[in-house]
Amino acid sequence: MDNALAMSNHDAAVLILAAGKGTRLKSSLAKVLHHAGGRPLIDHVVRACLPLHPKRIIAVVGHQAEQVSATVEPLGAETVLQQPQNGTGHALLVSKRAIGNAKYVIVLPGDAPLIRTETLRTLLQKHKTANAAATILTAVLADPSGYGRILRKSGDTVAAIIEESQLTPDQRELNEINSSIYCFTAAKLWPALAHVKPNNKHREIYLTDAISVLNSSGETVLAEIAPDPRETLGCNTRADLAAVDRTFREWKRDQLMRDGVTIQLPETVLVDPDGTRCTIRTGSVLRDATLGDGVLVEPHCVIDSSRLESEVILGPFARLRPESHLLKGARVGNFVEIKKSTIGEGSKAPHLSYIGDAKVGSKSNIGAGTITCNYDGFAKHPTTIGNRVFVGSDTVLVAPVKLGDGAYIAAGSVITENVPPDALGIARGRQSTKPNWAAKKRRELSANSTHHPKKKPHKKRR
Ligand code: UD1
Ligand code: MG
């Protein structure tokens, strides 16, 4: 990397718009927390900005502010609360103080996760070089529907952004779209935004309207076409999320193949952006498996259509059949077979077990030789094991059956009835101990042998 590229951008603040609800997803989860490419959308956006080393990265939060903040703050972003959410322009106005005296403001929507650092760097560079008031990252799309359109004035300069709902029939032909990624010169941005009125059916202050204000006051607004149009894709619908996820997976496979990894039928292989620090030891076969960070697969494990979250330790000699889900820090050891079951955080099944159609909570211990009897010859039945349950060795759990939180199961039990929280379940024959029985038996046996002397030994051959 040359020095100019490695340079930080202390004159710029990054503002990520992430306060909206995402009504079109029809979801209870805030839009920017939906996953694509193995991470929340906003996570990708913050990570793309980090290498720019801006003065600060600010996320505008509102809907599910706490969860969104909890996602971005560990990555190094600050947050500003926008309540209520009166539009993308309003999101900038509430962030004015946090942006402070930064000379440039790079704005990104939290729902467009495919943006690359290099593209942002180029955008900022062009903006500075041209001494523009605003530079918009755009893309030319075959199907521009759903996006605001760029109305060009001449050459590189822009007259306005027209939101889809406000397009005239002629303007529907425009296929250059607004990515909602911009670079603004702060001193020009604030006066322009002050002139924007909520002139739309949602009564929102649209950031896009600041563009025509800048243009009317004689300022330069540029458009920079993204090198790959997919970098601008926003996720307003579930179909958008799927399309963006597909692109992430494709990019990841391309990268791996460039790095020398052979991938057969690449379109069928799904790799998260960076499961780091994983170890897969010899003789293990993984098919359609998803591994979090720091997973250790010991030798000779077979994993089929299953998911192992971070810090899981598996094997040696473990088998995960389809739909097994091992949560963070779970441990599944030798000669354990798991089928269609969840093993909760930090729970352990270290040896010789069959766990099928079961849900195990967190911090539970499944003793050696525990078997879930999930099949009665006709149908499969579920087993539910709560949190902090201790299942003694050689226990048979006859499903359907539930073990409450904190329950304790005596070793060697055949459990056919639910065990309530914190109770002991014991189901086995009681031991009876007969003192001196063995010594007596031995005495009897030796007494018998004196009354019935042994057969005469065979005559020795002469
Ligand atoms: C916006 C643009 C559109 C562009 C598209 C690109 C406006 C008015 N329109 O439309 O020109 O083509 O992005 O994807 O800007 N947000 C807030 N506070 C708010 C409203 C929104 O933080 O009050 C956030 C949202 O959480 C989202 C981003 O801003 O991350 C964009 O909002 P969204 O509703 O997705 O706008 P689009 O309709 O996609
Ligand atoms: Mg959007």
Short mmCIF file of C-alpha atoms and ligand atoms in Angstrom, two decimals:
data_model
loop_
_atom_site.label_atom_id
_atom_site.label_comp_id
_atom_site.label_asym_id
_atom_site.label_seq_id
_atom_site.Cartn_x
_atom_site.Cartn_y
_atom_site.Cartn_z
CA MET A 1 0.00 0.00 0.00
CA ASP A 2 1.46 3.39 -0.80
CA ASN A 3 1.53 6.17 1.77
CA ALA A 4 -1.35 8.14 0.29
CA LEU A 5 -3.65 5.11 0.58
CA ALA A 6 -2.58 4.29 4.12
CA MET A 7 -3.26 7.88 5.16
CA SER A 8 -5.95 8.55 7.71
CA ASN A 9 -8.85 10.91 7.08
CA HIS A 10 -8.96 12.99 10.24
CA ASP A 11 -10.78 15.75 8.40
CA ALA A 12 -13.78 13.46 7.76
CA ALA A 13 -16.59 12.06 9.91
CA VAL A 14 -18.53 8.99 8.83
CA LEU A 15 -22.27 8.94 9.47
CA ILE A 16 -24.16 5.66 9.13
CA LEU A 17 -27.94 5.95 8.94
CA ALA A 18 -29.43 3.14 10.97
CA ALA A 19 -32.45 4.48 12.83
CA GLY A 20 -35.19 3.25 10.51
CA LYS A 21 -37.50 0.36 11.19
CA GLY A 22 -37.40 -1.36 7.82
CA THR A 23 -41.16 -1.63 7.42
CA ARG A 24 -40.86 -3.45 4.10
CA LEU A 25 -39.08 -6.42 5.72
CA LYS A 26 -42.18 -7.14 7.85
CA SER A 27 -39.89 -8.08 10.72
CA SER A 28 -39.76 -7.53 14.46
CA LEU A 29 -35.99 -7.07 14.13
CA ALA A 30 -34.58 -3.68 13.08
CA LYS A 31 -33.53 -3.76 9.45
CA VAL A 32 -29.82 -3.16 9.94
CA LEU A 33 -29.61 -6.11 12.35
CA HIS A 34 -30.74 -8.59 9.72
CA HIS A 35 -27.93 -10.86 8.54
CA ALA A 36 -26.35 -11.23 5.13
CA GLY A 37 -22.95 -12.75 4.44
CA GLY A 38 -22.81 -14.11 7.98
CA ARG A 39 -23.11 -10.79 9.81
CA PRO A 40 -25.62 -8.05 10.62
CA LEU A 41 -25.91 -5.57 7.73
CA ILE A 42 -24.60 -2.65 9.75
CA ASP A 43 -21.61 -4.66 10.90
CA HIS A 44 -20.39 -4.86 7.29
CA VAL A 45 -20.89 -1.13 6.82
CA VAL A 46 -18.89 -0.17 9.91
CA ARG A 47 -16.10 -2.56 8.94
CA ALA A 48 -15.89 -1.04 5.47
CA CYS A 49 -15.37 2.40 7.06
CA LEU A 50 -12.80 1.47 9.71
CA PRO A 51 -9.74 1.35 7.40
CA LEU A 52 -10.46 4.95 6.32
CA HIS A 53 -9.41 6.02 9.84
CA PRO A 54 -11.88 8.90 9.91
CA LYS A 55 -12.10 11.38 12.78
CA ARG A 56 -15.10 9.40 14.04
CA ILE A 57 -17.70 6.90 12.93
CA ILE A 58 -21.19 7.75 14.08
CA ALA A 59 -24.24 5.52 13.74
CA VAL A 60 -27.64 7.20 13.89
CA VAL A 61 -29.84 4.84 15.90
CA GLY A 62 -33.54 4.94 16.74
CA HIS A 63 -35.54 1.82 16.14
CA GLN A 64 -34.21 -0.85 18.58
CA ALA A 65 -31.51 1.66 19.44
CA GLU A 66 -30.08 -0.47 22.23
CA GLN A 67 -29.49 -3.56 20.12
CA VAL A 68 -28.10 -1.56 17.20
CA SER A 69 -25.75 0.32 19.55
CA ALA A 70 -24.64 -2.96 21.11
CA THR A 71 -23.69 -4.17 17.63
CA VAL A 72 -21.74 -1.12 16.45
CA GLU A 73 -20.10 0.15 19.62
CA PRO A 74 -17.74 -2.83 20.04
CA LEU A 75 -16.53 -2.11 16.50
CA GLY A 76 -15.55 1.41 17.49
CA ALA A 77 -18.54 3.48 16.37
CA GLU A 78 -20.32 6.12 18.43
CA THR A 79 -24.07 6.50 18.36
CA VAL A 80 -26.57 9.36 18.14
CA LEU A 81 -30.22 8.84 18.96
CA GLN A 82 -32.80 9.97 16.38
CA GLN A 83 -36.23 9.89 17.96
CA PRO A 84 -38.65 10.05 16.16
CA GLN A 85 -37.24 9.10 12.76
CA ASN A 86 -38.25 11.94 10.51
CA GLY A 87 -36.24 10.99 7.46
CA THR A 88 -32.67 10.68 6.21
CA GLY A 89 -32.14 14.46 6.21
CA HIS A 90 -33.46 14.72 9.75
CA ALA A 91 -30.98 11.95 10.73
CA LEU A 92 -28.15 14.28 9.64
CA LEU A 93 -29.60 17.26 11.47
CA VAL A 94 -29.70 15.41 14.80
CA SER A 95 -26.07 14.35 14.26
CA LYS A 96 -24.73 17.85 13.64
CA ARG A 97 -23.22 18.21 17.12
CA ALA A 98 -21.56 14.78 16.99
CA ILE A 99 -20.09 15.55 13.57
CA GLY A 100 -18.61 18.70 15.10
CA ASN A 101 -15.98 20.50 13.07
CA ALA A 102 -15.15 17.69 10.61
CA LYS A 103 -14.60 19.25 7.19
CA TYR A 104 -16.15 16.33 5.29
CA VAL A 105 -19.07 14.07 6.09
CA ILE A 106 -19.29 10.64 4.50
CA VAL A 107 -22.87 9.38 4.72
CA LEU A 108 -23.83 5.73 4.30
CA PRO A 109 -27.11 3.90 4.76
CA GLY A 110 -26.90 1.03 7.26
CA ASP A 111 -28.76 -1.26 4.87
CA ALA A 112 -26.23 -1.35 1.99
CA PRO A 113 -23.58 -3.78 3.26
CA LEU A 114 -21.62 -4.60 0.08
CA ILE A 115 -19.79 -1.27 -0.04
CA ARG A 116 -16.00 -1.59 -0.18
CA THR A 117 -13.41 0.56 1.53
CA GLU A 118 -11.61 1.27 -1.75
CA THR A 119 -14.76 2.70 -3.27
CA LEU A 120 -15.24 5.03 -0.30
CA ARG A 121 -11.62 6.12 -0.49
CA THR A 122 -11.97 6.98 -4.18
CA LEU A 123 -15.24 8.83 -3.51
CA LEU A 124 -13.64 11.01 -0.86
CA GLN A 125 -10.57 11.63 -3.01
CA LYS A 126 -12.63 12.73 -6.04
CA HIS A 127 -14.76 14.94 -3.81
CA LYS A 128 -11.73 16.72 -2.37
CA THR A 129 -9.93 17.07 -5.67
CA ALA A 130 -12.97 18.62 -7.36
CA ASN A 131 -13.71 20.81 -4.37
CA ALA A 132 -17.35 19.73 -4.66
CA ALA A 133 -20.16 20.45 -2.20
CA ALA A 134 -21.47 16.91 -2.54
CA THR A 135 -20.36 13.77 -4.37
CA ILE A 136 -22.89 10.96 -4.75
CA LEU A 137 -21.97 7.33 -5.27
CA THR A 138 -24.26 6.03 -8.00
CA ALA A 139 -24.79 2.89 -10.06
CA VAL A 140 -26.43 2.12 -13.35
CA LEU A 141 -28.87 -0.72 -12.81
CA ALA A 142 -30.91 -2.78 -15.27
CA ASP A 143 -33.76 -2.63 -12.77
CA PRO A 144 -33.54 0.67 -10.86
CA SER A 145 -36.92 0.26 -9.16
CA GLY A 146 -37.05 1.13 -5.48
CA TYR A 147 -34.20 3.65 -5.65
CA GLY A 148 -33.98 7.39 -5.96
CA ARG A 149 -32.79 8.38 -9.48
CA ILE A 150 -29.99 10.69 -10.49
CA LEU A 151 -30.96 13.60 -12.68
CA ARG A 152 -27.73 14.68 -14.34
CA LYS A 153 -27.12 18.24 -15.43
CA SER A 154 -24.07 17.90 -17.63
CA GLY A 155 -21.14 15.53 -17.69
CA ASP A 156 -20.25 14.72 -14.09
CA THR A 157 -22.61 17.10 -12.37
CA VAL A 158 -26.01 16.43 -10.85
CA ALA A 159 -29.14 18.58 -10.74
CA ALA A 160 -31.25 16.51 -8.36
CA ILE A 161 -32.13 13.14 -6.89
CA ILE A 162 -35.74 12.19 -7.55
CA GLU A 163 -37.28 9.67 -5.18
CA GLU A 164 -39.15 6.85 -6.89
CA SER A 165 -42.55 8.04 -5.65
CA GLN A 166 -41.94 11.45 -7.21
CA LEU A 167 -40.73 10.36 -10.65
CA THR A 168 -42.53 11.83 -13.64
CA PRO A 169 -43.36 9.30 -16.40
CA ASP A 170 -40.32 10.50 -18.43
CA GLN A 171 -38.02 10.18 -15.43
CA ARG A 172 -38.96 6.50 -15.00
CA GLU A 173 -36.48 5.85 -17.82
CA LEU A 174 -33.60 7.07 -15.64
CA ASN A 175 -31.54 4.08 -14.58
CA GLU A 176 -28.75 5.71 -12.62
CA ILE A 177 -29.58 5.29 -8.95
CA ASN A 178 -28.65 7.01 -5.72
CA SER A 179 -26.81 4.57 -3.44
CA SER A 180 -27.43 6.89 -0.46
CA ILE A 181 -23.65 6.94 -0.05
CA TYR A 182 -22.37 10.49 -0.27
CA CYS A 183 -19.50 12.70 0.57
CA PHE A 184 -20.47 16.21 1.69
CA THR A 185 -18.46 19.30 2.51
CA ALA A 186 -19.90 20.14 5.92
CA ALA A 187 -19.86 23.91 5.44
CA LYS A 188 -22.10 23.55 2.36
CA LEU A 189 -24.27 20.74 3.71
CA TRP A 190 -25.74 22.45 6.80
CA PRO A 191 -27.12 25.55 5.09
CA ALA A 192 -28.60 23.39 2.30
CA LEU A 193 -30.29 21.02 4.75
CA ALA A 194 -31.81 23.98 6.58
CA HIS A 195 -33.76 24.73 3.42
CA VAL A 196 -35.21 21.22 3.01
CA LYS A 197 -38.91 20.94 3.82
CA PRO A 198 -40.81 17.69 4.49
CA ASN A 199 -42.55 17.91 1.13
CA ASN A 200 -43.54 14.28 0.66
CA LYS A 201 -46.35 11.99 1.66
CA HIS A 202 -44.40 10.65 4.68
CA ARG A 203 -43.77 14.23 5.92
CA GLU A 204 -40.07 13.36 6.24
CA ILE A 205 -36.98 15.48 5.68
CA TYR A 206 -35.23 13.75 2.80
CA LEU A 207 -31.47 14.10 2.55
CA THR A 208 -31.91 13.67 -1.21
CA ASP A 209 -33.64 17.05 -1.37
CA ALA A 210 -30.45 18.76 -0.17
CA ILE A 211 -28.93 17.91 -3.56
CA SER A 212 -31.27 20.12 -5.58
CA VAL A 213 -30.88 22.89 -2.99
CA LEU A 214 -27.09 22.76 -3.44
CA ASN A 215 -27.45 22.75 -7.20
CA SER A 216 -29.82 25.74 -7.17
CA SER A 217 -27.41 27.74 -5.09
CA GLY A 218 -24.67 27.18 -7.66
CA GLU A 219 -22.70 24.53 -5.76
CA THR A 220 -21.02 21.60 -7.47
CA VAL A 221 -22.66 18.22 -7.02
CA LEU A 222 -20.83 15.28 -8.59
CA ALA A 223 -21.83 11.69 -9.28
CA GLU A 224 -19.29 8.91 -9.07
CA ILE A 225 -20.33 5.56 -10.56
CA ALA A 226 -19.45 2.59 -8.34
CA PRO A 227 -16.96 0.18 -9.95
CA ASP A 228 -19.28 -2.76 -9.20
CA PRO A 229 -22.97 -1.81 -9.13
CA ARG A 230 -23.63 -4.50 -6.50
CA GLU A 231 -21.74 -2.40 -3.95
CA THR A 232 -24.71 -0.05 -3.84
CA LEU A 233 -27.44 -2.65 -3.28
CA GLY A 234 -29.72 -1.76 -0.40
CA CYS A 235 -31.79 -4.25 1.58
CA ASN A 236 -35.36 -3.03 1.78
CA THR A 237 -37.02 -6.43 1.27
CA ARG A 238 -36.35 -10.07 2.10
CA ALA A 239 -35.55 -10.65 -1.57
CA ASP A 240 -32.92 -7.87 -1.39
CA LEU A 241 -31.40 -9.59 1.66
CA ALA A 242 -31.15 -12.89 -0.23
CA ALA A 243 -29.59 -11.21 -3.27
CA VAL A 244 -27.02 -9.40 -1.14
CA ASP A 245 -26.21 -12.60 0.77
CA ARG A 246 -25.65 -14.42 -2.53
CA THR A 247 -23.20 -11.73 -3.63
CA PHE A 248 -21.26 -11.93 -0.35
CA ARG A 249 -20.91 -15.71 -0.74
CA GLU A 250 -19.81 -15.37 -4.34
CA TRP A 251 -17.16 -12.78 -3.46
CA LYS A 252 -15.89 -14.96 -0.63
CA ARG A 253 -15.56 -18.02 -2.89
CA ASP A 254 -13.82 -15.97 -5.56
CA GLN A 255 -11.36 -14.73 -2.94
CA LEU A 256 -10.69 -18.26 -1.65
CA MET A 257 -10.14 -19.57 -5.18
CA ARG A 258 -7.76 -16.69 -5.93
CA ASP A 259 -5.95 -17.70 -2.73
CA GLY A 260 -5.50 -21.23 -4.05
CA VAL A 261 -8.44 -23.10 -2.53
CA THR A 262 -10.01 -25.72 -4.82
CA ILE A 263 -13.79 -25.53 -4.59
CA GLN A 264 -15.92 -28.04 -6.45
CA LEU A 265 -19.32 -26.74 -7.60
CA PRO A 266 -18.57 -23.35 -6.04
CA GLU A 267 -22.15 -22.14 -6.26
CA THR A 268 -23.10 -24.81 -3.70
CA VAL A 269 -20.45 -23.79 -1.17
CA LEU A 270 -21.36 -21.30 1.53
CA VAL A 271 -18.51 -19.72 3.47
CA ASP A 272 -18.90 -17.02 6.11
CA PRO A 273 -16.72 -13.93 5.73
CA ASP A 274 -14.23 -14.94 8.34
CA GLY A 275 -14.56 -17.89 10.64
CA THR A 276 -11.13 -17.27 12.18
CA ARG A 277 -8.94 -19.42 14.39
CA CYS A 278 -10.81 -22.64 13.51
CA THR A 279 -8.97 -25.93 13.47
CA ILE A 280 -10.21 -29.02 11.64
CA ARG A 281 -8.04 -32.01 12.36
CA THR A 282 -7.32 -34.98 10.18
CA GLY A 283 -9.92 -37.48 9.05
CA SER A 284 -12.90 -35.22 9.64
CA VAL A 285 -15.57 -34.81 6.98
CA LEU A 286 -17.64 -31.62 7.00
CA ARG A 287 -20.60 -31.32 4.69
CA ASP A 288 -22.74 -28.18 4.73
CA ALA A 289 -21.28 -27.17 8.08
CA THR A 290 -21.09 -23.67 9.54
CA LEU A 291 -18.33 -22.96 12.05
CA GLY A 292 -18.02 -19.85 14.21
CA ASP A 293 -14.74 -18.41 15.42
CA GLY A 294 -12.29 -20.51 17.37
CA VAL A 295 -14.01 -23.85 16.77
CA LEU A 296 -11.88 -26.97 17.26
CA VAL A 297 -12.84 -30.16 15.41
CA GLU A 298 -10.68 -33.00 16.70
CA PRO A 299 -9.79 -35.91 14.40
CA HIS A 300 -12.31 -38.22 12.79
CA CYS A 301 -15.53 -36.29 13.20
CA VAL A 302 -18.38 -36.35 10.70
CA ILE A 303 -20.51 -33.23 10.47
CA ASP A 304 -23.55 -33.03 8.25
CA SER A 305 -25.75 -29.91 7.76
CA SER A 306 -25.01 -28.57 11.21
CA ARG A 307 -23.91 -25.38 12.88
CA LEU A 308 -21.16 -24.96 15.46
CA GLU A 309 -20.99 -21.57 17.14
CA SER A 310 -17.80 -19.98 18.39
CA GLU A 311 -15.44 -21.83 20.73
CA VAL A 312 -17.17 -25.21 20.32
CA ILE A 313 -14.95 -28.26 20.77
CA LEU A 314 -15.98 -31.42 18.94
CA GLY A 315 -14.62 -34.95 19.03
CA PRO A 316 -12.49 -36.87 18.49
CA PHE A 317 -14.86 -39.40 16.90
CA ALA A 318 -18.06 -37.39 17.14
CA ARG A 319 -20.90 -37.48 14.66
CA LEU A 320 -23.28 -34.60 14.05
CA ARG A 321 -26.23 -35.57 11.90
CA PRO A 322 -28.37 -32.95 10.14
CA GLU A 323 -29.86 -30.00 12.02
CA SER A 324 -27.55 -30.19 14.98
CA HIS A 325 -26.73 -26.82 16.51
CA LEU A 326 -23.97 -26.48 19.07
CA LEU A 327 -24.07 -23.12 20.79
CA LYS A 328 -21.11 -21.11 22.00
CA GLY A 329 -18.55 -23.07 23.98
CA ALA A 330 -20.45 -26.37 23.87
CA ARG A 331 -18.35 -29.51 24.03
CA VAL A 332 -19.27 -32.80 22.38
CA GLY A 333 -16.76 -35.56 22.87
CA ASN A 334 -15.83 -39.04 21.71
CA PHE A 335 -18.37 -41.50 20.40
CA VAL A 336 -21.27 -39.10 20.74
CA GLU A 337 -23.94 -38.96 18.05
CA ILE A 338 -26.19 -35.95 17.84
CA LYS A 339 -29.18 -35.64 15.55
CA LYS A 340 -31.55 -32.68 15.07
CA SER A 341 -30.71 -31.25 18.48
CA THR A 342 -29.51 -28.06 20.09
CA ILE A 343 -26.78 -28.16 22.71
CA GLY A 344 -26.83 -24.92 24.69
CA GLU A 345 -24.01 -22.54 25.61
CA GLY A 346 -21.26 -24.21 27.57
CA SER A 347 -23.11 -27.52 27.83
CA LYS A 348 -21.20 -30.78 27.58
CA ALA A 349 -21.82 -34.29 26.30
CA PRO A 350 -18.30 -35.61 26.62
CA HIS A 351 -18.60 -39.37 25.98
CA LEU A 352 -20.61 -42.22 24.50
CA SER A 353 -24.07 -40.73 24.03
CA TYR A 354 -26.93 -40.58 21.56
CA ILE A 355 -28.85 -37.31 21.61
CA GLY A 356 -31.68 -37.05 19.09
CA ASP A 357 -34.59 -34.59 18.76
CA ALA A 358 -33.42 -32.89 21.93
CA LYS A 359 -33.05 -29.34 23.17
CA VAL A 360 -30.40 -28.93 25.84
CA GLY A 361 -30.14 -25.60 27.65
CA SER A 362 -26.96 -23.92 28.81
CA LYS A 363 -24.32 -25.19 31.24
CA SER A 364 -25.83 -28.67 31.44
CA ASN A 365 -23.80 -31.85 31.70
CA ILE A 366 -24.82 -35.02 29.92
CA GLY A 367 -23.04 -37.96 31.54
CA ALA A 368 -21.30 -40.78 29.69
CA GLY A 369 -23.63 -43.24 28.06
CA THR A 370 -26.75 -41.08 28.16
CA ILE A 371 -29.28 -42.12 25.53
CA THR A 372 -32.40 -40.29 24.39
CA CYS A 373 -34.98 -42.87 23.33
CA ASN A 374 -36.58 -40.66 20.73
CA TYR A 375 -38.24 -43.39 18.68
CA ASP A 376 -40.95 -45.75 19.88
CA GLY A 377 -41.12 -47.72 16.68
CA PHE A 378 -43.81 -45.43 15.24
CA ALA A 379 -42.90 -41.80 15.78
CA LYS A 380 -40.06 -39.54 16.96
CA HIS A 381 -40.48 -37.69 20.26
CA PRO A 382 -38.64 -34.70 21.74
CA THR A 383 -36.49 -34.50 24.85
CA THR A 384 -36.12 -31.14 26.58
CA ILE A 385 -33.30 -30.57 29.02
CA GLY A 386 -33.13 -27.22 30.79
CA ASN A 387 -30.21 -25.13 32.01
CA ARG A 388 -27.65 -26.39 34.55
CA VAL A 389 -29.08 -29.91 34.47
CA PHE A 390 -26.85 -32.76 35.61
CA VAL A 391 -27.61 -36.04 33.88
CA GLY A 392 -25.78 -38.91 35.55
CA SER A 393 -23.97 -41.53 33.47
CA ASP A 394 -25.85 -44.30 31.72
CA THR A 395 -29.20 -42.53 31.87
CA VAL A 396 -31.97 -43.47 29.46
CA LEU A 397 -34.36 -40.62 28.69
CA VAL A 398 -37.58 -42.03 27.25
CA ALA A 399 -39.09 -39.26 25.11
CA PRO A 400 -41.24 -37.26 25.21
CA VAL A 401 -39.74 -36.08 28.46
CA LYS A 402 -38.61 -32.83 30.08
CA LEU A 403 -35.93 -32.15 32.67
CA GLY A 404 -36.40 -28.79 34.38
CA ASP A 405 -33.64 -26.24 35.06
CA GLY A 406 -31.23 -27.34 37.74
CA ALA A 407 -32.58 -30.92 37.86
CA TYR A 408 -30.32 -33.81 38.80
CA ILE A 409 -30.66 -37.31 37.37
CA ALA A 410 -29.16 -40.24 39.23
CA ALA A 411 -26.79 -42.40 37.21
CA GLY A 412 -28.29 -45.46 35.59
CA SER A 413 -31.85 -44.11 35.63
CA VAL A 414 -34.53 -44.87 33.06
CA ILE A 415 -36.46 -41.61 33.06
CA THR A 416 -40.01 -41.90 31.74
CA GLU A 417 -41.63 -38.96 33.55
CA ASN A 418 -40.84 -35.24 33.53
CA VAL A 419 -38.47 -34.07 36.27
CA PRO A 420 -39.33 -30.62 37.65
CA PRO A 421 -36.71 -27.87 38.14
CA ASP A 422 -34.20 -28.52 40.92
CA ALA A 423 -35.60 -32.02 41.62
CA LEU A 424 -33.73 -35.32 41.73
CA GLY A 425 -34.94 -37.96 39.26
CA ILE A 426 -33.94 -41.48 40.20
CA ALA A 427 -35.35 -44.55 38.50
CA ARG A 428 -33.44 -47.73 39.11
CA GLY A 429 -33.50 -50.84 41.29
CA ARG A 430 -32.39 -50.15 44.85
CA GLN A 431 -29.09 -51.69 45.81
CA SER A 432 -29.12 -54.30 48.59
CA THR A 433 -25.83 -55.17 50.25
CA LYS A 434 -25.43 -58.47 52.11
CA PRO A 435 -22.57 -58.31 54.59
CA ASN A 436 -20.19 -61.26 54.58
CA TRP A 437 -22.15 -63.00 51.81
CA ALA A 438 -19.11 -63.62 49.65
CA ALA A 439 -16.94 -64.97 52.46
CA LYS A 440 -19.72 -67.36 53.49
CA LYS A 441 -20.14 -68.53 49.93
CA ARG A 442 -16.45 -69.27 49.63
CA ARG A 443 -16.47 -71.26 52.88
CA GLU A 444 -19.46 -73.32 51.66
CA LEU A 445 -17.79 -74.08 48.37
CA SER A 446 -14.55 -75.24 49.93
CA ALA A 447 -16.41 -77.40 52.52
CA ASN A 448 -18.24 -79.16 49.67
CA SER A 449 -15.02 -79.96 47.93
CA THR A 450 -13.68 -81.97 51.05
CA HIS A 451 -16.85 -84.15 51.14
CA HIS A 452 -16.60 -84.93 47.45
CA PRO A 453 -12.96 -85.59 46.74
CA LYS A 454 -11.67 -84.85 43.30
CA LYS A 455 -11.65 -87.63 40.70
CA LYS A 456 -8.57 -89.70 40.84
CA PRO A 457 -5.94 -88.35 38.57
CA HIS A 458 -5.36 -90.28 35.34
CA LYS A 459 -2.83 -92.94 35.67
CA LYS A 460 0.44 -91.81 34.51
CA ARG A 461 1.56 -93.40 31.31
CA ARG A 462 4.35 -95.76 31.69
C1 UD1 B 1 -32.87 5.88 0.38
C2 UD1 B 1 -32.79 7.13 -0.47
C3 UD1 B 1 -32.83 6.73 -1.95
C4 UD1 B 1 -31.73 5.74 -2.27
C5 UD1 B 1 -31.79 4.53 -1.31
C6 UD1 B 1 -30.55 3.68 -1.50
C7 UD1 B 1 -33.81 8.99 0.79
C8 UD1 B 1 -35.01 9.81 0.96
N1 UD1 B 1 -33.87 8.05 -0.17
O1 UD1 B 1 -34.14 5.30 0.15
O2 UD1 B 1 -32.68 7.88 -2.76
O3 UD1 B 1 -31.85 5.30 -3.60
O4 UD1 B 1 -31.81 4.98 0.05
O5 UD1 B 1 -30.62 2.51 -0.74
O6 UD1 B 1 -32.82 9.19 1.46
N2 UD1 B 1 -32.92 6.12 8.26
C9 UD1 B 1 -32.65 6.78 9.44
N3 UD1 B 1 -33.54 7.70 9.91
C10 UD1 B 1 -34.68 7.99 9.24
C11 UD1 B 1 -34.95 7.31 8.03
C12 UD1 B 1 -34.05 6.39 7.57
O7 UD1 B 1 -31.63 6.55 10.07
O8 UD1 B 1 -35.44 8.83 9.73
C13 UD1 B 1 -31.95 5.13 7.79
C14 UD1 B 1 -32.53 3.75 7.59
O9 UD1 B 1 -32.40 2.99 8.77
C15 UD1 B 1 -31.69 3.17 6.45
C16 UD1 B 1 -31.25 4.40 5.68
O10 UD1 B 1 -31.50 5.52 6.52
O11 UD1 B 1 -30.56 2.47 6.92
C17 UD1 B 1 -32.04 4.55 4.40
O12 UD1 B 1 -33.42 4.57 4.70
P1 UD1 B 1 -34.45 3.74 3.84
O13 UD1 B 1 -35.78 3.85 4.45
O14 UD1 B 1 -33.92 2.39 3.57
O15 UD1 B 1 -34.43 4.60 2.49
P2 UD1 B 1 -34.74 4.09 1.02
O16 UD1 B 1 -36.19 4.10 0.81
O17 UD1 B 1 -34.01 2.85 0.76
MG MG B 2 -33.01 1.45 1.95
#
